[in-house]
GROMACS .gro file of C-alpha atoms in nm:
model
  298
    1UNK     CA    1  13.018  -0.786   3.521
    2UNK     CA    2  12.773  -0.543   3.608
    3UNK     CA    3  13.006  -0.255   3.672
    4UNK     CA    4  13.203  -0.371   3.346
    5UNK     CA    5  12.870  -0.312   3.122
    6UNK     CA    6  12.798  -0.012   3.283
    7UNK     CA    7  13.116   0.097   3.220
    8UNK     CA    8  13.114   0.038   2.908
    9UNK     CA    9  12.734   0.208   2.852
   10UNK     CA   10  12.914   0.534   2.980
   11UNK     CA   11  13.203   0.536   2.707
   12UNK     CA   12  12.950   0.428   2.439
   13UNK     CA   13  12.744   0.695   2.575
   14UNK     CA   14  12.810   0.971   2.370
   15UNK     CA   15  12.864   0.755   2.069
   16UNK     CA   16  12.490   0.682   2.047
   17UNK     CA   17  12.458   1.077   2.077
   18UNK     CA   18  12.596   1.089   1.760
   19UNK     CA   19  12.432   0.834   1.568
   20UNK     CA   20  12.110   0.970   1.694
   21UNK     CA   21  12.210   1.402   1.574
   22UNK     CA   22  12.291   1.172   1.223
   23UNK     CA   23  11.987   1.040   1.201
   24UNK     CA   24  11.822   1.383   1.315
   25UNK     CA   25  12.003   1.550   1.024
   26UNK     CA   26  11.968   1.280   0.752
   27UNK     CA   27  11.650   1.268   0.812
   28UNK     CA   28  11.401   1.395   0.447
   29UNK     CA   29  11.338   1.757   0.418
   30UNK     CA   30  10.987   1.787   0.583
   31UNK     CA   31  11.031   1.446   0.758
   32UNK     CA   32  11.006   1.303   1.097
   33UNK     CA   33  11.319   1.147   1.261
   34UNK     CA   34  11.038   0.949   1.441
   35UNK     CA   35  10.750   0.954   1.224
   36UNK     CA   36  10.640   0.647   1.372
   37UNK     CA   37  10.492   0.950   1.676
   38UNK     CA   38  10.295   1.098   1.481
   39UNK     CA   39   9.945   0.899   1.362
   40UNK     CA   40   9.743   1.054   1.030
   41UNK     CA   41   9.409   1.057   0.991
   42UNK     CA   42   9.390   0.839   0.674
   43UNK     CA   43   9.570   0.576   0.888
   44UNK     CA   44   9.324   0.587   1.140
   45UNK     CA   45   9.046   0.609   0.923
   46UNK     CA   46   9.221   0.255   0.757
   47UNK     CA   47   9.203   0.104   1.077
   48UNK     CA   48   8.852   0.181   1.179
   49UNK     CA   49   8.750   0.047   0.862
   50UNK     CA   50   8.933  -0.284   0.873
   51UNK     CA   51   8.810  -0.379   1.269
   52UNK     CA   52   9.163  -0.353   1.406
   53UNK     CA   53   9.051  -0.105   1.681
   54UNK     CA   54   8.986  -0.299   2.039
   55UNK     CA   55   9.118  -0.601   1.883
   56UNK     CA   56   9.442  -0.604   2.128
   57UNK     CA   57   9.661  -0.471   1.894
   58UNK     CA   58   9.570  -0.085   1.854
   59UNK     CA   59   9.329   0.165   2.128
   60UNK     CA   60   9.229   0.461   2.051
   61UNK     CA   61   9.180   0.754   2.313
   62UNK     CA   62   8.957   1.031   2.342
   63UNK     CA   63   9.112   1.268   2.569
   64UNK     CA   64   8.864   1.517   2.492
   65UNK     CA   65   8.599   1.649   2.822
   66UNK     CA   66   8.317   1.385   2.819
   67UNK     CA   67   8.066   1.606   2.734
   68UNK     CA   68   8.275   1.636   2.370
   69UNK     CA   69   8.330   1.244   2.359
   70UNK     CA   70   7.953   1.156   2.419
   71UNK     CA   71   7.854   1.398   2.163
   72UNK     CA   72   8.080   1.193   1.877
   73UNK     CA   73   8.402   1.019   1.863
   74UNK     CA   74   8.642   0.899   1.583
   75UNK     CA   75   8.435   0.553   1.589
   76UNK     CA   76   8.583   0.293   1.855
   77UNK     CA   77   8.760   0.533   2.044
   78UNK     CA   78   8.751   0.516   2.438
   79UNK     CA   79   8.776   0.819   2.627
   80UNK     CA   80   9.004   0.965   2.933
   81UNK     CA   81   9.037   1.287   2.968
   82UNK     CA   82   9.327   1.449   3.046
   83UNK     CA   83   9.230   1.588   3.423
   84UNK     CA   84   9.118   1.216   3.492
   85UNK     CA   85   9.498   1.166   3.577
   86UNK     CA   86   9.528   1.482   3.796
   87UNK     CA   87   9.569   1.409   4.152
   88UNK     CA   88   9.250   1.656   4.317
   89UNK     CA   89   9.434   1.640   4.667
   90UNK     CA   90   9.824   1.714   4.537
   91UNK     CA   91   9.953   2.033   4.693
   92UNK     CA   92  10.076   2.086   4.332
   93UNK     CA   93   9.811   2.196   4.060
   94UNK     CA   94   9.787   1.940   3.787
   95UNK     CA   95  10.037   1.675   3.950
   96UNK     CA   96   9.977   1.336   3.849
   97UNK     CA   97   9.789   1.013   4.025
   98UNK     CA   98  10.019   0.781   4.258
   99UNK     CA   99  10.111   0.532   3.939
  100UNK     CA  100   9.912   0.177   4.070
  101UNK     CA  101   9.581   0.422   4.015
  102UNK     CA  102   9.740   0.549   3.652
  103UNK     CA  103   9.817   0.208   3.570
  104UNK     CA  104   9.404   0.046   3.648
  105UNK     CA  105   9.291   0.347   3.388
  106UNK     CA  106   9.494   0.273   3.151
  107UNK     CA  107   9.429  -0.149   3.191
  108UNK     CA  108   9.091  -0.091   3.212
  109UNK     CA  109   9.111   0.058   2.855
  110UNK     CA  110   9.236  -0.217   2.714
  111UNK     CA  111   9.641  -0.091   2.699
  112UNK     CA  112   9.894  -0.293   2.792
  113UNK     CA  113  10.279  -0.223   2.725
  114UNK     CA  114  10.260  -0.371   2.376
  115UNK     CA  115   9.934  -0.185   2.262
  116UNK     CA  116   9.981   0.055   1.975
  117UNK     CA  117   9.800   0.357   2.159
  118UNK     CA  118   9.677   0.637   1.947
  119UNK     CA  119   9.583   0.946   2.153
  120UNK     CA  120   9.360   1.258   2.045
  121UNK     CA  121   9.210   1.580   2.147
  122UNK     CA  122   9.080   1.903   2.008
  123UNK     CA  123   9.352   2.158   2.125
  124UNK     CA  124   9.645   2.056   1.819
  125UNK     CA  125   9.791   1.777   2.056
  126UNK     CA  126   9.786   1.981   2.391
  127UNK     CA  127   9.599   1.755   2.613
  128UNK     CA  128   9.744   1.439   2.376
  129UNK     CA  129  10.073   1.540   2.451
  130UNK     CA  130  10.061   1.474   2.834
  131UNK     CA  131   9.920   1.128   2.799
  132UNK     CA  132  10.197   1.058   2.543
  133UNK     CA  133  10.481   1.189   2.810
  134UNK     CA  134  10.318   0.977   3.076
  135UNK     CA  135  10.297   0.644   2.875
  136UNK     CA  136  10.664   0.702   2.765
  137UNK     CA  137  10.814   0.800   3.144
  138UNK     CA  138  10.586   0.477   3.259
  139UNK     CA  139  10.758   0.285   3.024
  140UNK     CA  140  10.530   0.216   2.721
  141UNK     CA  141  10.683   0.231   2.367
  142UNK     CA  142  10.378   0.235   2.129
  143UNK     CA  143  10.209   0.547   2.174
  144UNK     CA  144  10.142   0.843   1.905
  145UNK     CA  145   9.948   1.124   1.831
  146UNK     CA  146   9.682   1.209   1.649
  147UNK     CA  147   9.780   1.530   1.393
  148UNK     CA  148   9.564   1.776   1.381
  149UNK     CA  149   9.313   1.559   1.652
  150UNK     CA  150   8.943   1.492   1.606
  151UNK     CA  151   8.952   1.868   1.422
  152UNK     CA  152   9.113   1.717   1.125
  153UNK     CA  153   8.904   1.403   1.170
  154UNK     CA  154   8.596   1.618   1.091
  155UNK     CA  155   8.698   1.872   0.867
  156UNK     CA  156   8.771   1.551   0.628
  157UNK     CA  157   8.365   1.433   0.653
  158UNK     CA  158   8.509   1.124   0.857
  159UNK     CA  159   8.287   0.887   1.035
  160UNK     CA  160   8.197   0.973   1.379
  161UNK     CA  161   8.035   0.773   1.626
  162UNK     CA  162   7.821   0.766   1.989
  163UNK     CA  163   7.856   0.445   2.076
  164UNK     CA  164   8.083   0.381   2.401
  165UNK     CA  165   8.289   0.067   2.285
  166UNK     CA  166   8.334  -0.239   2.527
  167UNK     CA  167   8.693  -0.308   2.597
  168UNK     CA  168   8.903  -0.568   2.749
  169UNK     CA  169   9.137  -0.510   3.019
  170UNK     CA  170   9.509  -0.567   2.997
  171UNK     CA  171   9.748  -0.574   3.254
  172UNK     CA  172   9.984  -0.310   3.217
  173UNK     CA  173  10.260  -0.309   3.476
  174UNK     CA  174  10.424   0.040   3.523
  175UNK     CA  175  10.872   0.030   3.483
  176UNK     CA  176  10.938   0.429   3.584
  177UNK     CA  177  11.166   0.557   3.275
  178UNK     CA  178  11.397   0.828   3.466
  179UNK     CA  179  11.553   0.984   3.146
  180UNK     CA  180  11.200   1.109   3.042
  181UNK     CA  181  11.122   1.336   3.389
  182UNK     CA  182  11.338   1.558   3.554
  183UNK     CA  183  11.248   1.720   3.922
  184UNK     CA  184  11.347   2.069   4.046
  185UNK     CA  185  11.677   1.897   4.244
  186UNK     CA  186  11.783   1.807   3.863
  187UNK     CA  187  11.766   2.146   3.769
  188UNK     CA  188  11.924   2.253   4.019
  189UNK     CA  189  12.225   2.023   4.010
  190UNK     CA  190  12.249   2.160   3.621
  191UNK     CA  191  12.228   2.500   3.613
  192UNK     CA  192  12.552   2.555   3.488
  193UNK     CA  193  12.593   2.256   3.240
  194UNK     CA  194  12.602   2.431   2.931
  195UNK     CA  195  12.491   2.094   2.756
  196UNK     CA  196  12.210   2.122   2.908
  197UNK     CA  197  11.898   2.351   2.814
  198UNK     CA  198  11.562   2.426   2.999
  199UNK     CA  199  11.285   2.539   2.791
  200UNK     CA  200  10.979   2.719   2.972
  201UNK     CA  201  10.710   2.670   2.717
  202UNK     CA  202  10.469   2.926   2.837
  203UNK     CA  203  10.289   3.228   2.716
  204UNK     CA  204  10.601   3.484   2.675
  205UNK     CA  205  10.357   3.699   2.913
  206UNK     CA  206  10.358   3.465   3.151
  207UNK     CA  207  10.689   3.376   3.135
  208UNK     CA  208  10.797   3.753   3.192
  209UNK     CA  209  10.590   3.777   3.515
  210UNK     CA  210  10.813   3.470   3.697
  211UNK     CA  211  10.997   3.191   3.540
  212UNK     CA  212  11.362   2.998   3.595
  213UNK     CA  213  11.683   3.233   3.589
  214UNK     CA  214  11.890   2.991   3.327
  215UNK     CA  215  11.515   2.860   3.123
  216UNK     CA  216  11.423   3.055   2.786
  217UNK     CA  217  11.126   3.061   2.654
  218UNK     CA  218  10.988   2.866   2.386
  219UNK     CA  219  10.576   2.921   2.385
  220UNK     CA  220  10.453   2.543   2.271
  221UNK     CA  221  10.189   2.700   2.053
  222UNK     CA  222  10.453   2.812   1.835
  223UNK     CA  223  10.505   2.379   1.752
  224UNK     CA  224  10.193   2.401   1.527
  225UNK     CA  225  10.045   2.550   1.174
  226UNK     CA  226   9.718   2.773   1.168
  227UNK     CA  227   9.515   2.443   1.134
  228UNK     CA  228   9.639   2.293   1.406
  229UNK     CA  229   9.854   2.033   1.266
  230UNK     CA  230  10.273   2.009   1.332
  231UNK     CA  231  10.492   2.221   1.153
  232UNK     CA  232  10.693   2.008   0.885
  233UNK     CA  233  11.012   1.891   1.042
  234UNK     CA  234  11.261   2.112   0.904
  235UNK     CA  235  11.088   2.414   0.979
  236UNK     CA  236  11.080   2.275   1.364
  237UNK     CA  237  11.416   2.202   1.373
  238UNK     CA  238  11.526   2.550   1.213
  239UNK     CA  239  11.252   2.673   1.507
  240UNK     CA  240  11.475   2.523   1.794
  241UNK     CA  241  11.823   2.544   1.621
  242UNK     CA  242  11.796   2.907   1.648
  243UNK     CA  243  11.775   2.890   2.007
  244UNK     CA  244  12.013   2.664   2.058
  245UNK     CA  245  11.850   2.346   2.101
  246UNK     CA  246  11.990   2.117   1.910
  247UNK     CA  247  11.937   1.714   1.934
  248UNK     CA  248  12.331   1.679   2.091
  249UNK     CA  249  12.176   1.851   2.396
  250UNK     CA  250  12.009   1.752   2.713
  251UNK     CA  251  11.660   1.862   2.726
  252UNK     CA  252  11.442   1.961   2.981
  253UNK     CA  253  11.097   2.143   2.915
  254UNK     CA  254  10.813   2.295   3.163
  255UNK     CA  255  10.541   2.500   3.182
  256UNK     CA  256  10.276   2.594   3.396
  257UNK     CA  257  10.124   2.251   3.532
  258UNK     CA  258  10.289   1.959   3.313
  259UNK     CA  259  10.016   2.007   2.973
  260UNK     CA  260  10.212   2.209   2.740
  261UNK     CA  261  10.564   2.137   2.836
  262UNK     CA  262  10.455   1.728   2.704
  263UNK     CA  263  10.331   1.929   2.390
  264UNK     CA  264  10.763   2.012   2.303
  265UNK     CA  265  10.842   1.723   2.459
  266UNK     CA  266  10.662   1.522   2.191
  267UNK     CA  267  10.738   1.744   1.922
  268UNK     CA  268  11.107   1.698   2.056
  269UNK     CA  269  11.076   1.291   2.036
  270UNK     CA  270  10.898   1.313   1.698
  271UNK     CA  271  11.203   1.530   1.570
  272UNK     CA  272  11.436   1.253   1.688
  273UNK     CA  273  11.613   1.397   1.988
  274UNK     CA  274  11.744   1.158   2.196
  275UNK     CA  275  11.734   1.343   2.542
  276UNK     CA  276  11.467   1.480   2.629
  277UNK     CA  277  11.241   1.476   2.986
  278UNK     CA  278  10.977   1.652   3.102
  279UNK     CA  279  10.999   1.822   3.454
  280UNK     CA  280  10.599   1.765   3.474
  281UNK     CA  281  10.562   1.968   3.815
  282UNK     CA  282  10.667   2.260   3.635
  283UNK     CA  283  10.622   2.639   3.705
  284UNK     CA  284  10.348   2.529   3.993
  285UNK     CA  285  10.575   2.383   4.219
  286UNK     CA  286  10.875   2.582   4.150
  287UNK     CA  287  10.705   2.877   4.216
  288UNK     CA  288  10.531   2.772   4.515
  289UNK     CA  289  10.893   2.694   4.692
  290UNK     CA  290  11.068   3.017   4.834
  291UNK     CA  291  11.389   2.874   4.819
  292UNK     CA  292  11.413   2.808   4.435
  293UNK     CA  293  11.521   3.076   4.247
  294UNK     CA  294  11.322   3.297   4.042
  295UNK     CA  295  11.391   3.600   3.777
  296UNK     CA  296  11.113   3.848   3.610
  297UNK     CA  297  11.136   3.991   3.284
  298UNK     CA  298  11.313   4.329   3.314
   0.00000   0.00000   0.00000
């Protein structure tokens, strides 16, 4: 029975590819396929204001430095920055936690797998972004971002707070979601699927000095407006279209350390595509091992 459904999950397969480019390209001019991603500051506000934050239903995070937090807050938020989850002893820079220790911060904020999580930072989702990736490949299915971050929050003369809010902890059990990452073996194994695309979201500089032969370049800053807020939908999906990412494709962004490559990923989610992942070790590993291959610019 078991080999019958998966079967049957294969031929159905591309099927759901389908529906999903559909509902990429029906989607409203200036609309998100996945709006649902992508929090507002009037909704927020809305929240605060009617006591739903904390409540076990909705947590908001702070994944500004502390320093930032302690000197004001969108009002209820807790904080965790976004080196809190970087392992100090990995031989990679910026790798992740071991996942029991990832899981205790993120119970001890009050999240479990059915909390809406609402995650913000100063940087236009950068920092945000990784936290979203994380709760996603660990399996969580109610987490956003902020648009436009605390920012936006205070350019609007919203409330602000110091107060460090007590929360209660949730158990929140981690099941590893292995279409959201990829590892360098992946790549590997793909370098020649033409349905598949790698996007190195760095710098173009630093992309030129070292990156992945088959990767282009797609800097992530070049997701958001001056202000710091996303670019309206069709104007993001024109963005990738003309580099031939396209939501019928398999997805895999990096960067330098795992930060900005989450920053397309969730800009990739929030335009609807269906598969993308993440190959969070990124340039720093890749890089590091002399039997990987590399190409400069030129």
């Amino acid at each position: 029975m078991k080999v019958q459904a998966t079967g049957l999950l294969y031929l159905l397969a591309p099927i759901f590819l389908v529906i999903a480019a559909i509902q990429v390209a029906q989607a409203a001019p200036g609309d998100y396929a996945n709006r649902h991603l992508l929090a507002q500051t009037n909704e927020i506000a809305a929240a605060v204001e009617n006591g739903s934050v904390n409540d076990g239903s909705l947590v908001i995070v702070d994944v500004r430095p502390k320093e930032a937090y302690d000197a004001g807050h969108i009002p209820g938020a807790v904080h965790l920055e976004a080196d809190d989850v970087v392992d100090p002893n990995s031989h990679v820079a910026g790798d992740l936690l071991p996942p029991s220790v990832l899981a205790s911060m993120l119970a001890n904020r009050g999240i479990g797998k059915t909390t809406q999580v609402v995650l913000y930072d100063d940087r236009g989702g950068f920092h945000a972004s990784r936290l979203f990736w994380m709760l996603e490949y660990f399996g969580h299915r109610r987490a956003s971002v902020l648009n436009g971050g605390f920012p936006k929050w205070q350019a609007e003369g919203r409330a602000v707070s110091t107060e460090v809010p007590r929360v209660t902890p949730q158990p929140f059990a981690i099941t590893e979601t292995a279409r959201r990452a990829a590892d360098a073996d992946w790549l590997l194994d793909r370098r020649d699927d033409s349905n598949v695309v790698v996007i190195d979201v760095r710098p173009t500089k630093l992309f030129n000095k070292g990156h992945i032969p088959w990767a282009q370049n797609i800097p992530w800053a070049q997701n958001l407006t001056e202000d710091g807020t996303l670019r309206p939908a069709d104007a993001l999906l024109a963005h990738f279209a003309e580099r031939g990412v396209t939501p019928d494709r398999n997805i895999a962004v990096h960067c330098q350390n795992g930060k900005a490559a989450a920053h397309s990923y969730f800009t990739l989610r929030l335009l609807g595509f269906p598969r993308v992942r993440s190959y969070d070790r990124s340039w720093a590993e890749w890089d590091s091992a002399p039997e990987l291959p590399k190409a400069k610019a030129g």
